[in-house]
Short mmCIF file of C-alpha atoms and ligand atoms in Angstrom, two decimals:
data_model
loop_
_atom_site.label_atom_id
_atom_site.label_comp_id
_atom_site.label_asym_id
_atom_site.label_seq_id
_atom_site.Cartn_x
_atom_site.Cartn_y
_atom_site.Cartn_z
CA UNK B 1 10.31 6.13 2.82
CA UNK B 2 9.10 3.74 5.50
CA UNK B 3 5.53 2.46 5.13
CA UNK B 4 4.53 4.10 8.41
CA UNK B 5 5.57 7.59 7.35
CA UNK B 6 4.25 7.29 3.81
CA UNK B 7 0.72 6.73 5.14
CA UNK B 8 0.31 10.41 5.80
CA UNK B 9 2.15 13.67 6.35
CA UNK B 10 1.30 15.46 9.57
CA UNK B 11 1.49 19.24 9.31
CA UNK B 12 1.44 21.24 12.51
CA UNK B 13 -0.11 24.67 12.19
CA UNK B 14 0.11 27.47 14.76
CA UNK B 15 -3.34 29.00 15.21
CA UNK B 16 -4.78 31.40 17.77
CA UNK B 17 -2.29 32.10 20.53
CA UNK B 18 -1.02 28.97 22.18
CA UNK B 19 -3.30 26.53 20.35
CA UNK B 20 -1.69 23.82 18.27
CA UNK B 21 -3.79 22.02 15.70
CA UNK B 22 -2.54 19.02 13.82
CA UNK B 23 -3.86 19.01 10.29
CA UNK B 24 -3.32 15.96 8.18
CA UNK B 25 -2.44 15.98 4.54
CA UNK B 26 -2.73 12.37 3.50
CA UNK B 27 -0.26 11.07 0.95
CA UNK B 28 -1.58 9.99 -2.47
CA UNK B 29 -1.27 6.31 -1.46
CA UNK B 30 -3.09 6.98 1.80
CA UNK B 31 -5.97 8.62 -0.08
CA UNK B 32 -6.28 5.57 -2.31
CA UNK B 33 -6.35 3.25 0.71
CA UNK B 34 -8.94 5.41 2.47
CA UNK B 35 -11.08 5.71 -0.63
CA UNK B 36 -11.05 1.94 -1.01
CA UNK B 37 -12.06 1.56 2.66
CA UNK B 38 -15.06 3.86 2.24
CA UNK B 39 -16.04 2.21 -1.05
CA UNK B 40 -15.90 -1.21 0.59
CA UNK B 41 -17.95 0.12 3.51
CA UNK B 42 -20.57 1.49 1.10
CA UNK B 43 -20.71 -1.68 -0.99
CA UNK B 44 -20.40 -4.44 1.61
CA UNK B 45 -20.36 -3.52 5.29
CA UNK B 46 -23.23 -1.00 5.46
CA UNK B 47 -25.66 -3.02 3.28
CA UNK B 48 -24.77 -6.26 5.14
CA UNK B 49 -25.70 -4.66 8.44
CA UNK B 50 -28.71 -2.91 7.03
CA UNK B 51 -27.66 0.73 7.10
CA UNK B 52 -28.74 2.53 3.92
CA UNK B 53 -27.76 5.86 5.51
CA UNK B 54 -24.14 4.83 6.09
CA UNK B 55 -24.00 3.17 2.65
CA UNK B 56 -24.94 6.48 1.07
CA UNK B 57 -22.62 8.53 3.28
CA UNK B 58 -19.66 6.19 2.74
CA UNK B 59 -20.10 6.38 -1.04
CA UNK B 60 -20.13 10.18 -0.77
CA UNK B 61 -17.03 10.35 1.44
CA UNK B 62 -15.13 8.03 -0.94
CA UNK B 63 -15.26 10.76 -3.58
CA UNK B 64 -14.56 13.71 -1.30
CA UNK B 65 -10.93 14.73 -0.70
CA UNK B 66 -11.66 17.03 2.26
CA UNK B 67 -13.60 14.42 4.19
CA UNK B 68 -11.05 11.73 3.39
CA UNK B 69 -8.37 14.02 4.87
CA UNK B 70 -10.49 14.45 8.00
CA UNK B 71 -10.92 10.68 8.37
CA UNK B 72 -7.20 10.14 7.74
CA UNK B 73 -6.40 11.45 11.21
CA UNK B 74 -7.53 8.23 12.87
CA UNK B 75 -5.04 6.33 15.01
CA UNK B 76 -3.11 3.49 13.40
CA UNK B 77 -5.24 0.41 12.95
CA UNK B 78 -8.54 2.23 13.48
CA UNK B 79 -11.20 1.83 10.73
CA UNK B 80 -11.62 5.27 9.11
CA UNK B 81 -15.36 4.96 8.21
CA UNK B 82 -16.39 3.89 11.72
CA UNK B 83 -14.31 6.68 13.26
CA UNK B 84 -15.69 9.45 11.01
CA UNK B 85 -19.30 8.29 11.36
CA UNK B 86 -18.86 7.71 15.12
CA UNK B 87 -17.47 11.21 15.64
CA UNK B 88 -20.37 12.85 13.79
CA UNK B 89 -23.02 10.79 15.54
CA UNK B 90 -21.40 11.45 18.94
CA UNK B 91 -21.74 15.21 18.40
CA UNK B 92 -25.34 14.86 17.24
CA UNK B 93 -26.20 12.65 20.23
CA UNK B 94 -24.58 15.21 22.51
CA UNK B 95 -27.06 17.76 21.26
CA UNK B 96 -25.37 19.64 18.41
CA UNK B 97 -28.34 20.84 16.36
CA UNK B 98 -28.18 20.30 12.62
CA UNK B 99 -30.60 19.32 9.83
CA UNK B 100 -28.46 16.21 9.30
CA UNK B 101 -30.15 14.76 12.42
CA UNK B 102 -33.33 14.18 10.37
CA UNK B 103 -31.44 11.40 8.54
CA UNK B 104 -30.60 9.59 11.79
CA UNK B 105 -33.69 7.64 12.94
CA UNK B 106 -32.14 7.28 16.38
CA UNK B 107 -32.28 11.08 16.72
CA UNK B 108 -35.38 11.99 14.73
CA UNK B 109 -37.44 8.96 15.74
CA UNK B 110 -38.71 8.79 12.17
CA UNK B 111 -37.87 7.34 8.77
CA UNK B 112 -35.13 9.36 7.03
CA UNK B 113 -36.40 11.89 4.45
CA UNK B 114 -36.05 10.90 0.77
CA UNK B 115 -33.48 13.62 -0.02
CA UNK B 116 -29.83 12.56 -0.03
CA UNK B 117 -28.09 12.87 3.34
CA UNK B 118 -24.56 13.35 2.05
CA UNK B 119 -24.69 17.12 1.34
CA UNK B 120 -25.83 17.73 4.93
CA UNK B 121 -23.24 15.30 6.30
CA UNK B 122 -20.50 17.11 4.37
CA UNK B 123 -21.71 20.48 5.63
CA UNK B 124 -21.76 19.16 9.23
CA UNK B 125 -18.21 17.82 8.97
CA UNK B 126 -16.87 21.09 7.60
CA UNK B 127 -18.79 23.29 10.07
CA UNK B 128 -17.55 21.14 12.98
CA UNK B 129 -14.22 20.16 11.49
CA UNK B 130 -12.24 20.74 14.70
CA UNK B 131 -14.58 18.83 17.00
CA UNK B 132 -14.87 15.93 14.54
CA UNK B 133 -11.08 15.85 14.04
CA UNK B 134 -10.43 15.92 17.80
CA UNK B 135 -12.64 12.85 18.28
CA UNK B 136 -11.05 11.00 15.37
CA UNK B 137 -7.55 11.70 16.71
CA UNK B 138 -8.23 10.76 20.32
CA UNK B 139 -10.86 8.00 20.33
CA UNK B 140 -10.90 4.38 19.24
CA UNK B 141 -13.65 2.11 17.97
CA UNK B 142 -15.03 -0.37 20.41
CA UNK B 143 -18.25 -2.28 20.40
CA UNK B 144 -20.51 -4.10 22.79
CA UNK B 145 -23.21 -6.14 21.11
CA UNK B 146 -25.61 -7.43 23.74
CA UNK B 147 -27.61 -9.42 21.19
CA UNK B 148 -24.70 -11.85 20.84
CA UNK B 149 -26.05 -13.30 24.10
CA UNK B 150 -28.66 -15.08 21.94
CA UNK B 151 -25.78 -17.39 20.96
CA UNK B 152 -24.34 -17.71 24.46
CA UNK B 153 -27.54 -18.58 26.34
CA UNK B 154 -28.15 -22.08 24.89
CA UNK B 155 -24.48 -23.01 25.26
CA UNK B 156 -24.27 -21.82 28.85
CA UNK B 157 -27.44 -23.85 29.49
CA UNK B 158 -25.77 -26.89 27.95
CA UNK B 159 -22.65 -26.44 30.10
CA UNK B 160 -24.76 -26.09 33.26
CA UNK B 161 -26.57 -29.34 32.41
CA UNK B 162 -23.22 -31.10 31.98
CA UNK B 163 -21.48 -29.59 35.01
CA UNK B 164 -24.47 -29.44 37.40
CA UNK B 165 -22.81 -26.61 39.26
CA UNK B 166 -22.98 -22.81 38.91
CA UNK B 167 -20.87 -21.22 36.19
CA UNK B 168 -17.74 -19.13 36.74
CA UNK B 169 -17.72 -16.92 33.65
CA UNK B 170 -14.69 -15.22 32.14
CA UNK B 171 -15.38 -13.00 29.11
CA UNK B 172 -12.29 -12.50 26.95
CA UNK B 173 -12.57 -9.09 25.23
CA UNK B 174 -15.49 -8.16 27.49
CA UNK B 175 -15.68 -4.49 26.42
CA UNK B 176 -18.18 -3.03 28.93
CA UNK B 177 -18.98 -6.45 30.43
CA UNK B 178 -22.67 -6.38 29.50
CA UNK B 179 -22.70 -9.93 28.13
CA UNK B 180 -21.62 -11.28 31.53
CA UNK B 181 -25.19 -10.46 32.62
CA UNK B 182 -26.72 -12.75 29.99
CA UNK B 183 -29.06 -14.24 32.61
CA UNK B 184 -30.70 -10.88 33.32
CA UNK B 185 -32.09 -10.64 29.78
CA UNK B 186 -35.17 -12.30 28.22
CA UNK B 187 -34.88 -14.24 24.94
CA UNK B 188 -37.09 -15.21 22.02
CA UNK B 189 -36.04 -17.48 19.17
CA UNK B 190 -38.25 -17.46 16.07
CA UNK B 191 -38.36 -19.47 12.87
CA UNK B 192 -40.13 -17.81 9.93
CA UNK B 193 -41.86 -15.49 12.39
CA UNK B 194 -43.13 -18.27 14.73
CA UNK B 195 -41.79 -18.34 18.26
CA UNK B 196 -39.90 -21.61 18.80
CA UNK B 197 -38.15 -20.99 22.10
CA UNK B 198 -38.49 -18.43 24.85
CA UNK B 199 -36.51 -17.77 28.04
CA UNK B 200 -38.24 -15.34 30.35
CA UNK B 201 -36.86 -13.29 33.24
CA UNK B 202 -38.87 -11.45 35.85
CA UNK B 203 -36.46 -8.56 36.07
CA UNK B 204 -35.56 -8.28 32.40
CA UNK B 205 -35.60 -4.81 30.94
CA UNK B 206 -33.75 -6.19 27.93
CA UNK B 207 -35.37 -8.55 25.44
CA UNK B 208 -33.21 -10.22 22.82
CA UNK B 209 -34.41 -12.01 19.69
CA UNK B 210 -32.81 -14.29 17.15
CA UNK B 211 -34.16 -15.93 13.99
CA UNK B 212 -33.46 -19.62 13.60
CA UNK B 213 -32.29 -20.62 10.15
CA UNK B 214 -32.41 -24.16 8.85
CA UNK B 215 -34.02 -27.11 10.67
CA UNK B 216 -31.84 -27.14 13.81
CA UNK B 217 -33.09 -25.77 17.14
CA UNK B 218 -30.87 -24.96 20.14
CA UNK B 219 -31.47 -27.16 23.19
CA UNK B 220 -33.92 -25.33 25.49
CA UNK B 221 -31.91 -23.80 28.33
CA UNK B 222 -32.86 -24.83 31.89
CA UNK B 223 -35.13 -22.28 33.60
CA UNK B 224 -32.25 -21.13 35.81
CA UNK B 225 -28.55 -21.03 34.95
CA UNK B 226 -26.85 -20.10 38.21
CA UNK B 227 -23.69 -18.01 37.97
CA UNK B 228 -21.00 -18.12 40.66
CA UNK B 229 -18.78 -15.33 39.34
CA UNK B 230 -18.58 -12.89 36.44
CA UNK B 231 -15.19 -11.65 35.29
CA UNK B 232 -14.23 -9.93 32.07
CA UNK B 233 -10.84 -9.02 30.71
CA UNK B 234 -10.25 -6.33 28.12
CA UNK B 235 -7.33 -4.25 26.87
CA UNK B 236 -9.63 -1.28 27.36
CA UNK B 237 -12.55 -2.06 29.66
CA UNK B 238 -15.38 0.44 29.28
CA UNK B 239 -16.86 1.97 32.40
CA UNK B 240 -20.51 2.54 31.64
CA UNK B 241 -20.89 4.41 34.92
CA UNK B 242 -19.24 7.22 32.94
CA UNK B 243 -21.96 8.87 30.83
CA UNK B 244 -19.45 9.99 28.20
CA UNK B 245 -18.18 6.42 27.68
CA UNK B 246 -21.77 5.26 27.19
CA UNK B 247 -22.34 8.07 24.70
CA UNK B 248 -19.25 7.15 22.67
CA UNK B 249 -20.28 3.49 22.65
CA UNK B 250 -23.72 4.54 21.38
CA UNK B 251 -22.13 6.80 18.77
CA UNK B 252 -20.48 3.73 17.24
CA UNK B 253 -23.86 2.03 16.74
CA UNK B 254 -25.37 2.72 13.36
CA UNK B 255 -28.18 5.26 13.27
CA UNK B 256 -30.91 2.91 12.00
CA UNK B 257 -30.18 0.30 14.69
CA UNK B 258 -32.63 1.81 17.18
CA UNK B 259 -33.03 -1.53 18.93
CA UNK B 260 -29.28 -1.81 19.55
CA UNK B 261 -29.19 1.68 21.04
CA UNK B 262 -32.06 0.75 23.36
CA UNK B 263 -30.51 -2.61 24.30
CA UNK B 264 -27.22 -0.94 25.15
CA UNK B 265 -28.83 1.71 27.33
CA UNK B 266 -31.09 -0.83 29.09
CA UNK B 267 -28.29 -3.34 29.61
CA UNK B 268 -26.09 -0.56 31.01
CA UNK B 269 -28.87 0.16 33.51
CA UNK B 270 -28.97 -3.56 34.48
CA UNK B 271 -25.23 -3.38 35.13
CA UNK B 272 -25.88 -1.02 38.02
CA UNK B 273 -27.96 -3.74 39.75
CA UNK B 274 -25.65 -6.58 38.81
CA UNK B 275 -22.09 -5.29 38.64
CA UNK B 276 -19.42 -7.49 37.07
CA UNK B 277 -15.66 -7.53 37.62
CA UNK B 278 -13.80 -6.02 34.67
CA UNK B 279 -10.03 -6.39 34.52
CA UNK B 280 -7.77 -4.27 32.35
CA UNK B 281 -5.25 -6.53 30.65
CA UNK B 282 -4.10 -8.51 27.65
CA UNK B 283 -5.92 -11.84 27.74
CA UNK B 284 -3.06 -13.56 25.93
CA UNK B 285 -0.80 -12.67 28.85
CA UNK B 286 -3.06 -12.27 31.87
CA UNK B 287 -5.66 -15.02 31.48
CA UNK B 288 -3.77 -17.57 33.66
CA UNK B 289 -4.04 -15.27 36.72
CA UNK B 290 -7.78 -14.94 36.21
CA UNK B 291 -8.20 -18.69 35.72
CA UNK B 292 -6.62 -19.28 39.11
CA UNK B 293 -8.92 -16.88 40.90
CA UNK B 294 -12.37 -18.22 40.03
CA UNK B 295 -14.30 -20.28 42.63
CA UNK B 296 -13.00 -23.85 42.78
CA UNK B 297 -16.40 -25.54 42.98
CA UNK B 298 -17.85 -23.73 39.94
CA UNK B 299 -17.81 -24.78 36.29
CA UNK B 300 -15.09 -22.70 34.65
CA UNK B 301 -16.39 -21.18 31.39
CA UNK B 302 -14.14 -18.96 29.30
CA UNK B 303 -15.93 -17.33 26.39
CA UNK B 304 -15.40 -14.74 23.70
CA UNK B 305 -17.64 -13.10 21.13
CA UNK B 306 -16.00 -11.54 18.06
CA UNK B 307 -12.87 -10.66 20.01
CA UNK B 308 -10.17 -13.25 19.26
CA UNK B 309 -9.57 -11.86 15.76
CA UNK B 310 -8.06 -8.81 17.46
CA UNK B 311 -5.48 -10.97 19.22
CA UNK B 312 -2.45 -12.02 17.15
CA UNK B 313 -2.06 -15.75 16.42
CA UNK B 314 0.71 -16.25 18.98
CA UNK B 315 -1.50 -14.65 21.63
CA UNK B 316 -4.39 -16.94 20.71
CA UNK B 317 -2.05 -19.92 21.05
CA UNK B 318 -1.10 -18.76 24.54
CA UNK B 319 -4.81 -18.56 25.47
CA UNK B 320 -5.36 -22.14 24.27
CA UNK B 321 -2.24 -23.27 26.16
CA UNK B 322 -3.53 -21.58 29.34
CA UNK B 323 -6.87 -23.41 29.05
CA UNK B 324 -5.14 -26.72 28.40
CA UNK B 325 -2.86 -26.20 31.39
CA UNK B 326 -5.77 -25.27 33.67
CA UNK B 327 -7.73 -28.33 32.56
CA UNK B 328 -5.13 -30.54 34.21
CA UNK B 329 -6.53 -29.24 37.52
CA UNK B 330 -10.25 -28.87 36.65
CA UNK B 331 -12.53 -29.13 33.60
CA UNK B 332 -12.71 -26.02 31.43
CA UNK B 333 -15.39 -25.11 28.88
CA UNK B 334 -14.58 -22.59 26.17
CA UNK B 335 -17.45 -21.00 24.25
CA UNK B 336 -16.55 -18.96 21.18
CA UNK B 337 -18.58 -16.99 18.69
CA UNK B 338 -15.71 -16.18 16.39
CA UNK B 339 -14.69 -16.02 12.75
CA UNK B 340 -16.31 -14.47 9.71
CA UNK B 341 -18.63 -15.22 6.79
CA UNK B 342 -20.41 -16.21 9.03
CA UNK B 343 -18.96 -16.71 12.51
CA UNK B 344 -19.01 -20.16 14.14
CA UNK B 345 -20.33 -20.95 17.57
CA UNK B 346 -18.16 -23.61 19.18
CA UNK B 347 -17.96 -25.33 22.54
CA UNK B 348 -14.57 -26.77 23.42
CA UNK B 349 -14.28 -29.06 26.40
CA UNK B 350 -10.82 -29.21 27.96
CA UNK B 351 -9.97 -32.15 30.17
CA UNK B 352 -6.57 -33.41 31.37
CA UNK B 353 -4.62 -30.99 29.20
CA UNK B 354 -6.49 -31.48 25.91
CA UNK B 355 -9.43 -29.80 24.23
CA UNK B 356 -12.16 -31.22 22.03
CA UNK B 357 -14.14 -28.71 19.98
CA UNK B 358 -17.74 -29.09 18.89
CA UNK B 359 -19.18 -26.86 16.20
CA UNK B 360 -22.67 -25.99 17.43
CA UNK B 361 -23.89 -23.38 14.98
CA UNK B 362 -23.18 -20.67 12.47
CA UNK B 363 -24.54 -17.29 13.41
CA UNK B 364 -24.76 -13.70 12.36
CA UNK B 365 -21.93 -11.57 13.80
CA UNK B 366 -24.50 -9.57 15.78
CA UNK B 367 -26.58 -12.52 17.00
CA UNK B 368 -29.50 -11.68 14.69
CA UNK B 369 -29.80 -15.26 13.42
CA UNK B 370 -28.50 -18.69 14.32
CA UNK B 371 -28.24 -21.82 12.20
CA UNK B 372 -28.01 -24.57 14.78
CA UNK B 373 -26.36 -27.82 13.75
CA UNK B 374 -28.05 -31.11 14.45
CA UNK B 375 -26.87 -32.96 17.57
CA UNK B 376 -24.85 -35.43 15.53
CA UNK B 377 -22.45 -32.63 14.56
CA UNK B 378 -19.02 -34.17 14.48
CA UNK B 379 -16.59 -33.34 17.23
CA UNK B 380 -13.16 -32.23 16.18
CA UNK B 381 -10.01 -32.91 18.14
CA UNK B 382 -8.24 -29.53 18.25
CA UNK B 383 -5.18 -30.44 20.21
CA UNK B 384 -3.55 -33.70 21.17
CA UNK B 385 -2.98 -34.41 24.79
CA UNK B 386 0.33 -32.81 25.78
C1 SAM Z 1 -15.16 -6.36 18.67
S1 SAM Z 1 -15.05 -6.08 20.40
C2 SAM Z 1 -16.21 -7.28 21.03
C3 SAM Z 1 -16.66 -6.92 22.39
C4 SAM Z 1 -17.61 -7.93 23.06
N1 SAM Z 1 -17.01 -9.24 23.16
C5 SAM Z 1 -18.94 -8.02 22.34
O1 SAM Z 1 -19.21 -9.06 21.72
O2 SAM Z 1 -19.71 -7.08 22.38
C6 SAM Z 1 -13.46 -6.83 20.79
C7 SAM Z 1 -12.97 -6.51 22.20
O3 SAM Z 1 -11.77 -7.24 22.42
C8 SAM Z 1 -10.87 -6.44 23.17
N2 SAM Z 1 -9.50 -6.96 23.00
C9 SAM Z 1 -8.73 -6.93 21.88
N3 SAM Z 1 -7.54 -7.53 22.10
C10 SAM Z 1 -7.56 -7.95 23.40
C11 SAM Z 1 -6.62 -8.61 24.23
N4 SAM Z 1 -5.42 -8.98 23.77
N5 SAM Z 1 -6.97 -8.88 25.50
C12 SAM Z 1 -8.18 -8.50 25.99
N6 SAM Z 1 -9.10 -7.86 25.25
C13 SAM Z 1 -8.80 -7.58 23.97
C14 SAM Z 1 -11.11 -5.05 22.59
O4 SAM Z 1 -10.64 -4.04 23.46
C15 SAM Z 1 -12.62 -5.04 22.42
O5 SAM Z 1 -13.28 -4.57 23.56
#
């Protein structure tokens, strides 16, 4: 049997007149894969991102055949734990009343009670099996982490100092485009609790913080970083003018991350006052058109935060080739917060068809902390002149 069909068996059941429901009976192999995914989530992902609630729930789901079957309905390539937890939180955020809500600080506004949450979670899933399943079948995971701007701000400041002209920003994998408004947010950088660097905004409803690890400190950004244009490209751009899209995006944030919920809602409100241009497209194919359209006199900055890993290697090569080609006409700066364990923050300067990358920092995937390298960090030639 082909790998694709062995993942699960789809059984179509006829239920009340005219209604078709697709129930999924996962194969034995699929159950093992799912169980491993939930175990991994419980052991590594949830503790790493500080979610004791999801760690407990994931451990419970890993041993529960009915809930594994529910999660198995996700679309190919979608992470089952995030989809199951997102679907449940979406329904709770939409107002479904259930005692489970007491375990979600974002809903209860309080510390979770000491009793285990899993029995209530299981009961919720089974009572709302159809609604949960419908969301898992039809939706996809997508994130927008505004706090990653703590990494972008000092680099954009550095580029502005070098270029001495307003920035033309292109966000690759922009999601809802919120990070294109980096200059509408206020920033604080702390080391061991002491404030080391601050960037204030008059209008800012969003305040972002990062801890500095190690001895390095990012160069203080200039008081103003003018922006000439803001474009984002995404396979699936999110329209935060649509309340349901905002709700789904919130549902994918973990229930203890109250600050992330607030930052998302506040940054979405900023977007109304400072709209950005979001383009639907595959960056590995469509970036060259965007590169041609940005203002000629501006400093062209192409950046990505935790997005390139979703683009196959050949596509990433095409992006690099597009930047190299464009740099024959004008300088291009590429800023990337990419990679894992932990991600790297790099600035690559492309001139005359070649790029030179500088590793600036290591940082947490959500911008919670930054370990800035000293200024003598070695530059690395990434591509020879072609
Ligand atoms: C993990 S999210 C990160 C979103 C955003 N950069 C942030 O930091 O909040 C990755 C984003 O990349 C987008 N993406 C994946 N492949 C893409 C492609 N080939 N072209 C454009 N966007 C893509 C996804 O749709 C998703 O919105």
